[in-house]
Amino acid sequence: MSLYKQSELFAFLNSIGRKPNKRLSQNFLIDGNILNKIVDAASLSPGDLVIEIGPGPGALTEALIAKEIDVIAIEKDRLFAEKLGRLDKDNRLSIIQEDVLEVDFLPLLKNRKAKIISNLPYHLTSPIMGKILPLYGKIETIVVMLQKEVAVRMSSPPGSKNYGSFSIFTQFYSDTKYLFSVSPNCFFPRPKVTSGVIRCTPKKTTSSFDKEAFFTFIKSVFSKRRKMLLTILKEEIDKEALTTELQKLGYSEKCRPEEIAIHDFVHIYKSFY
Ligand code: SAM
């Protein structure tokens, strides 16, 4: 089968009597070139373990299995999950029919490291990335397709207008690279938005502080991103102390949140909270 071909996808959907379900973000990839680029971006070697989130009819799953790797496919849609078994020729595919947000990944890995590859259900991008990015030591690489605008935000560096709290969350936990954009024409049904593919390589983080509280602080700072940091924090931090600290870090006292590098935000947070 070549499920990335529109004719084969249509034949499959007809054979099981299904139409794509909007509520599950079911926009299926129908472009073989993009599919290969996603698989290549994960630099797979035989024997690797890949977790695929949301395999749907299985176009990406099929390409992964062809790489002689082990695949764990997590799909909420019961019918698609049931039908996925047809792709498993060498007993290398495990199918979990569940909401990915409910799945505990660690027991699935059985002490192996895994790569995560997914054409994400776009409406769940934040909770899924929130769940998988902190898995340093367990997950080697994450290659995901998502809404382009979000992919750009996640991978934007300080100083860019797209740098914000989601960039900081993503880049705190991973080295993040925007790889390429994908036109709506590469999907059935055609989505309203352009897509993008990013690769995140989880990295070790400093463990000695409350990260949840840190990200709450970051969100609150960026909710006022047009103001100067000194103004935003004037109720919470002594102005002179913060000015001195900003100068030590090489920032002007007029700097705004979008100019500040992640490690400097961590430093400021640790120093004053
Ligand atoms: N991998 C397929 C492809 O590229 O053509 C389908 C990708 S489609 C954008 C997203 C997939 O995620 C759908 O198959 C959908 O049923 C599945 N999905 C949606 N919500 C899910 C959830 N909470 N847990 C697991 N899978 C989910």
Tab-separated table of C-alpha atoms and ligand atoms in Angstrom:
chain	number	residue	atom	x	y	z
A	1	MET	CA	0.000	0.000	0.000
A	2	SER	CA	1.011	3.616	-0.468
A	3	LEU	CA	-1.428	5.446	1.746
A	4	TYR	CA	0.125	8.823	1.000
A	5	LYS	CA	-1.435	8.512	-2.475
A	6	GLN	CA	-4.803	10.185	-2.433
A	7	SER	CA	-6.425	7.407	-4.491
A	8	GLU	CA	-5.250	4.730	-2.034
A	9	LEU	CA	-6.284	6.783	0.977
A	10	PHE	CA	-9.767	7.290	-0.519
A	11	ALA	CA	-10.067	3.577	-1.298
A	12	PHE	CA	-9.049	2.720	2.287
A	13	LEU	CA	-11.457	5.227	3.862
A	14	ASN	CA	-14.272	3.939	1.622
A	15	SER	CA	-13.498	0.336	2.478
A	16	ILE	CA	-13.933	1.045	6.206
A	17	GLY	CA	-16.826	3.480	5.688
A	18	ARG	CA	-15.116	6.457	7.328
A	19	LYS	CA	-14.780	10.174	6.718
A	20	PRO	CA	-12.072	12.249	8.438
A	21	ASN	CA	-13.149	13.444	11.878
A	22	LYS	CA	-12.513	17.170	12.422
A	23	ARG	CA	-12.715	16.889	16.194
A	24	LEU	CA	-9.664	14.579	16.149
A	25	SER	CA	-7.737	16.915	13.780
A	26	GLN	CA	-7.798	14.257	11.080
A	27	ASN	CA	-5.994	15.872	8.146
A	28	PHE	CA	-4.093	13.105	6.438
A	29	LEU	CA	-0.783	13.523	4.665
A	30	ILE	CA	-1.022	12.825	0.918
A	31	ASP	CA	2.437	13.855	-0.244
A	32	GLY	CA	5.147	11.186	-0.491
A	33	ASN	CA	7.954	13.723	-0.677
A	34	ILE	CA	6.969	15.402	2.603
A	35	LEU	CA	6.478	12.009	4.212
A	36	ASN	CA	10.049	10.992	3.293
A	37	LYS	CA	11.435	14.306	4.506
A	38	ILE	CA	9.775	13.781	7.915
A	39	VAL	CA	11.151	10.248	8.216
A	40	ASP	CA	14.642	11.375	7.087
A	41	ALA	CA	14.638	14.167	9.675
A	42	ALA	CA	14.666	11.550	12.439
A	43	SER	CA	17.867	9.872	11.075
A	44	LEU	CA	16.586	6.373	11.806
A	45	SER	CA	18.811	3.310	12.005
A	46	PRO	CA	17.638	-0.312	11.962
A	47	GLY	CA	16.751	-1.400	15.491
A	48	ASP	CA	15.517	2.058	16.598
A	49	LEU	CA	12.322	2.404	18.577
A	50	VAL	CA	9.834	5.012	17.375
A	51	ILE	CA	6.664	6.198	19.065
A	52	GLU	CA	4.228	7.540	16.493
A	53	ILE	CA	1.452	9.720	17.861
A	54	GLY	CA	-1.772	9.668	15.819
A	55	PRO	CA	-1.001	7.235	12.976
A	56	GLY	CA	-4.552	7.502	11.547
A	57	PRO	CA	-4.845	5.392	8.357
A	58	GLY	CA	-1.078	4.743	8.578
A	59	ALA	CA	0.809	6.538	5.762
A	60	LEU	CA	3.677	7.531	8.075
A	61	THR	CA	3.514	4.218	9.960
A	62	GLU	CA	3.973	2.350	6.700
A	63	ALA	CA	7.102	4.383	5.874
A	64	LEU	CA	8.483	3.834	9.382
A	65	ILE	CA	7.981	0.066	9.318
A	66	ALA	CA	9.862	-0.060	6.011
A	67	LYS	CA	12.932	1.202	7.928
A	68	GLU	CA	13.151	-2.060	9.935
A	69	ILE	CA	12.546	-0.366	13.244
A	70	ASP	CA	10.140	-1.050	16.106
A	71	VAL	CA	7.094	1.200	16.141
A	72	ILE	CA	4.653	1.931	18.946
A	73	ALA	CA	1.624	3.660	17.432
A	74	ILE	CA	-0.764	5.509	19.756
A	75	GLU	CA	-4.128	6.312	18.155
A	76	LYS	CA	-7.318	7.464	19.868
A	77	ASP	CA	-9.626	6.609	16.961
A	78	ARG	CA	-10.780	3.064	17.620
A	79	LEU	CA	-11.424	2.064	14.002
A	80	PHE	CA	-8.100	3.392	12.700
A	81	ALA	CA	-6.277	1.702	15.580
A	82	GLU	CA	-8.001	-1.608	14.815
A	83	LYS	CA	-7.138	-1.428	11.119
A	84	LEU	CA	-3.497	-0.513	11.660
A	85	GLY	CA	-2.528	-4.111	12.358
A	86	ARG	CA	-2.785	-4.835	8.622
A	87	LEU	CA	0.518	-2.957	8.107
A	88	ASP	CA	2.469	-5.150	10.524
A	89	LYS	CA	4.332	-7.732	8.477
A	90	ASP	CA	7.277	-8.506	10.805
A	91	ASN	CA	5.719	-8.165	14.225
A	92	ARG	CA	7.443	-4.839	14.825
A	93	LEU	CA	4.326	-2.714	15.341
A	94	SER	CA	2.593	-2.307	18.726
A	95	ILE	CA	-0.721	-0.484	18.619
A	96	ILE	CA	-2.142	1.360	21.593
A	97	GLN	CA	-5.709	2.538	21.180
A	98	GLU	CA	-5.831	5.377	23.681
A	99	ASP	CA	-5.708	9.122	24.152
A	100	VAL	CA	-1.970	9.912	23.992
A	101	LEU	CA	-2.351	12.296	26.920
A	102	GLU	CA	-3.387	9.332	29.097
A	103	VAL	CA	-0.503	7.076	28.073
A	104	ASP	CA	2.467	6.596	30.393
A	105	PHE	CA	5.408	6.343	27.975
A	106	LEU	CA	8.036	5.044	30.371
A	107	PRO	CA	6.743	1.463	30.819
A	108	LEU	CA	6.419	1.204	27.017
A	109	LEU	CA	10.097	1.905	26.492
A	110	LYS	CA	11.353	-1.039	28.570
A	111	ASN	CA	14.654	0.743	29.207
A	112	ARG	CA	15.177	1.630	25.534
A	113	LYS	CA	15.446	5.179	24.256
A	114	ALA	CA	12.872	6.161	21.665
A	115	LYS	CA	12.339	8.738	18.949
A	116	ILE	CA	8.938	10.381	18.597
A	117	ILE	CA	7.574	11.115	15.138
A	118	SER	CA	4.155	12.572	14.510
A	119	ASN	CA	1.879	14.505	12.279
A	120	LEU	CA	0.303	15.890	15.430
A	121	PRO	CA	-3.389	16.351	16.118
A	122	TYR	CA	-2.937	20.140	15.960
A	123	HIS	CA	-5.514	20.978	18.625
A	124	LEU	CA	-3.397	19.054	21.168
A	125	THR	CA	0.011	20.498	20.268
A	126	SER	CA	0.629	22.239	23.615
A	127	PRO	CA	-0.334	19.393	25.971
A	128	ILE	CA	1.471	16.797	23.840
A	129	MET	CA	4.680	18.855	23.641
A	130	GLY	CA	4.331	19.618	27.362
A	131	LYS	CA	4.282	15.900	28.006
A	132	ILE	CA	7.131	14.779	25.734
A	133	LEU	CA	9.686	17.622	25.767
A	134	PRO	CA	10.774	17.037	29.386
A	135	LEU	CA	11.625	13.376	28.695
A	136	TYR	CA	15.394	13.863	28.375
A	137	GLY	CA	17.216	10.542	28.759
A	138	LYS	CA	14.197	8.597	27.482
A	139	ILE	CA	13.451	10.359	24.199
A	140	GLU	CA	16.359	11.063	21.852
A	141	THR	CA	14.662	13.051	19.120
A	142	ILE	CA	11.213	14.464	18.418
A	143	VAL	CA	10.189	15.208	14.825
A	144	VAL	CA	6.705	16.671	14.571
A	145	MET	CA	4.506	18.398	12.037
A	146	LEU	CA	2.212	21.076	13.423
A	147	GLN	CA	0.698	24.424	12.557
A	148	LYS	CA	3.497	26.542	11.014
A	149	GLU	CA	2.794	29.563	13.182
A	150	VAL	CA	3.228	27.465	16.328
A	151	ALA	CA	6.344	25.720	14.963
A	152	VAL	CA	7.884	29.135	14.254
A	153	ARG	CA	7.062	30.349	17.765
A	154	MET	CA	8.561	27.248	19.334
A	155	SER	CA	11.828	27.619	17.451
A	156	SER	CA	12.267	31.426	17.519
A	157	PRO	CA	15.349	32.861	19.238
A	158	PRO	CA	15.402	35.842	21.623
A	159	GLY	CA	15.080	39.160	19.844
A	160	SER	CA	12.516	37.881	17.366
A	161	LYS	CA	8.903	39.010	17.468
A	162	ASN	CA	7.798	35.376	17.691
A	163	TYR	CA	9.883	34.644	20.801
A	164	GLY	CA	7.557	34.056	23.732
A	165	SER	CA	6.614	31.716	26.547
A	166	PHE	CA	6.199	28.657	24.276
A	167	SER	CA	9.645	29.304	22.720
A	168	ILE	CA	11.111	29.402	26.209
A	169	PHE	CA	9.341	26.220	27.307
A	170	THR	CA	10.423	24.357	24.154
A	171	GLN	CA	13.999	25.589	24.114
A	172	PHE	CA	14.440	25.164	27.860
A	173	TYR	CA	13.883	21.448	27.339
A	174	SER	CA	15.360	20.923	23.865
A	175	ASP	CA	17.580	22.080	21.052
A	176	THR	CA	14.935	23.091	18.570
A	177	LYS	CA	15.195	23.474	14.827
A	178	TYR	CA	12.573	24.585	12.322
A	179	LEU	CA	13.036	22.265	9.345
A	180	PHE	CA	10.560	23.093	6.563
A	181	SER	CA	7.060	24.328	5.757
A	182	VAL	CA	4.244	22.210	4.314
A	183	SER	CA	1.468	23.538	2.082
A	184	PRO	CA	-2.201	22.811	2.905
A	185	ASN	CA	-2.321	21.033	-0.486
A	186	CYS	CA	-0.318	18.155	1.005
A	187	PHE	CA	-3.289	17.044	3.144
A	188	PHE	CA	-6.722	15.570	2.802
A	189	PRO	CA	-8.896	17.261	3.814
A	190	ARG	CA	-7.061	20.491	3.080
A	191	PRO	CA	-6.527	22.430	6.353
A	192	LYS	CA	-6.936	26.226	6.559
A	193	VAL	CA	-3.391	26.727	7.852
A	194	THR	CA	0.134	26.108	6.545
A	195	SER	CA	2.078	23.486	8.489
A	196	GLY	CA	5.697	23.255	9.610
A	197	VAL	CA	8.020	20.471	10.724
A	198	ILE	CA	10.383	20.908	13.664
A	199	ARG	CA	12.964	18.712	15.309
A	200	CYS	CA	13.495	18.916	19.057
A	201	THR	CA	16.415	17.156	20.713
A	202	PRO	CA	15.663	16.939	24.443
A	203	LYS	CA	18.498	18.219	26.613
A	204	LYS	CA	19.516	18.017	30.243
A	205	THR	CA	18.121	20.826	32.381
A	206	THR	CA	19.108	22.304	35.719
A	207	SER	CA	17.077	20.446	38.273
A	208	SER	CA	17.389	22.693	41.294
A	209	PHE	CA	14.313	24.866	40.981
A	210	ASP	CA	10.536	24.750	40.618
A	211	LYS	CA	10.016	24.641	36.846
A	212	GLU	CA	6.251	24.880	36.999
A	213	ALA	CA	6.507	28.118	38.971
A	214	PHE	CA	9.196	29.352	36.560
A	215	PHE	CA	6.971	28.823	33.509
A	216	THR	CA	4.045	30.509	35.276
A	217	PHE	CA	6.368	33.483	35.867
A	218	ILE	CA	7.419	33.450	32.179
A	219	LYS	CA	3.791	33.374	30.992
A	220	SER	CA	2.890	36.286	33.199
A	221	VAL	CA	5.913	38.305	31.989
A	222	PHE	CA	5.077	37.668	28.319
A	223	SER	CA	1.428	38.593	28.811
A	224	LYS	CA	2.858	42.138	29.006
A	225	ARG	CA	5.555	41.667	26.382
A	226	ARG	CA	5.432	45.224	25.044
A	227	LYS	CA	6.403	46.707	28.412
A	228	MET	CA	9.901	46.969	29.858
A	229	LEU	CA	10.866	44.114	32.167
A	230	LEU	CA	11.538	46.596	34.983
A	231	THR	CA	7.981	47.920	34.689
A	232	ILE	CA	6.454	44.449	34.523
A	233	LEU	CA	8.227	43.321	37.677
A	234	LYS	CA	8.142	46.584	39.639
A	235	GLU	CA	5.636	45.280	42.211
A	236	GLU	CA	7.614	42.098	42.812
A	237	ILE	CA	11.301	42.974	42.614
A	238	ASP	CA	13.317	45.880	43.965
A	239	LYS	CA	13.932	48.151	40.969
A	240	GLU	CA	17.567	48.928	41.743
A	241	ALA	CA	18.480	45.315	42.382
A	242	LEU	CA	16.895	44.225	39.101
A	243	THR	CA	18.557	47.083	37.180
A	244	THR	CA	21.964	46.031	38.542
A	245	GLU	CA	21.301	42.407	37.681
A	246	LEU	CA	20.168	43.266	34.129
A	247	GLN	CA	23.274	45.371	33.583
A	248	LYS	CA	25.498	42.560	34.874
A	249	LEU	CA	23.855	40.265	32.329
A	250	GLY	CA	24.496	42.805	29.565
A	251	TYR	CA	20.954	44.181	29.079
A	252	SER	CA	19.790	47.780	29.072
A	253	GLU	CA	17.468	48.758	31.912
A	254	LYS	CA	14.854	49.432	29.219
A	255	CYS	CA	14.919	45.890	27.855
A	256	ARG	CA	11.697	44.030	27.094
A	257	PRO	CA	10.969	40.333	27.741
A	258	GLU	CA	11.533	39.323	24.117
A	259	GLU	CA	15.208	40.363	24.304
A	260	ILE	CA	16.124	38.127	27.222
A	261	ALA	CA	17.800	34.755	26.672
A	262	ILE	CA	16.396	31.701	28.429
A	263	HIS	CA	19.398	31.135	30.711
A	264	ASP	CA	19.181	34.785	31.806
A	265	PHE	CA	15.484	34.407	32.628
A	266	VAL	CA	16.428	31.353	34.711
A	267	HIS	CA	19.141	33.379	36.427
A	268	ILE	CA	16.757	36.274	37.176
A	269	TYR	CA	14.103	33.873	38.458
A	270	LYS	CA	16.544	32.031	40.701
A	271	SER	CA	18.008	35.259	42.038
A	272	PHE	CA	14.739	36.920	43.003
A	273	TYR	CA	12.139	34.216	43.662
B	1	SAM	N1	-0.434	10.201	10.816
B	1	SAM	C1	-1.553	10.444	9.961
B	1	SAM	C2	-1.093	11.178	8.726
B	1	SAM	O1	-0.022	11.801	8.803
B	1	SAM	O2	-1.787	11.182	7.719
B	1	SAM	C3	-2.677	11.190	10.660
B	1	SAM	C4	-2.317	12.524	11.264
B	1	SAM	S1	-3.725	13.468	11.786
B	1	SAM	C5	-3.118	15.119	11.623
B	1	SAM	C6	-3.737	13.310	13.560
B	1	SAM	C7	-4.064	11.922	14.097
B	1	SAM	O3	-4.066	11.984	15.540
B	1	SAM	C8	-5.419	11.366	13.698
B	1	SAM	O4	-5.275	10.059	13.235
B	1	SAM	C9	-6.244	11.396	15.002
B	1	SAM	O5	-7.231	10.389	15.063
B	1	SAM	C10	-5.171	11.223	16.035
B	1	SAM	N2	-5.530	11.743	17.356
B	1	SAM	C11	-6.308	12.818	17.642
B	1	SAM	N3	-6.376	13.015	18.975
B	1	SAM	C12	-5.620	12.035	19.538
B	1	SAM	C13	-5.292	11.701	20.894
B	1	SAM	N4	-5.769	12.413	21.907
B	1	SAM	N5	-4.499	10.634	21.124
B	1	SAM	C14	-4.009	9.900	20.076
B	1	SAM	N6	-4.283	10.170	18.788
B	1	SAM	C15	-5.074	11.224	18.521
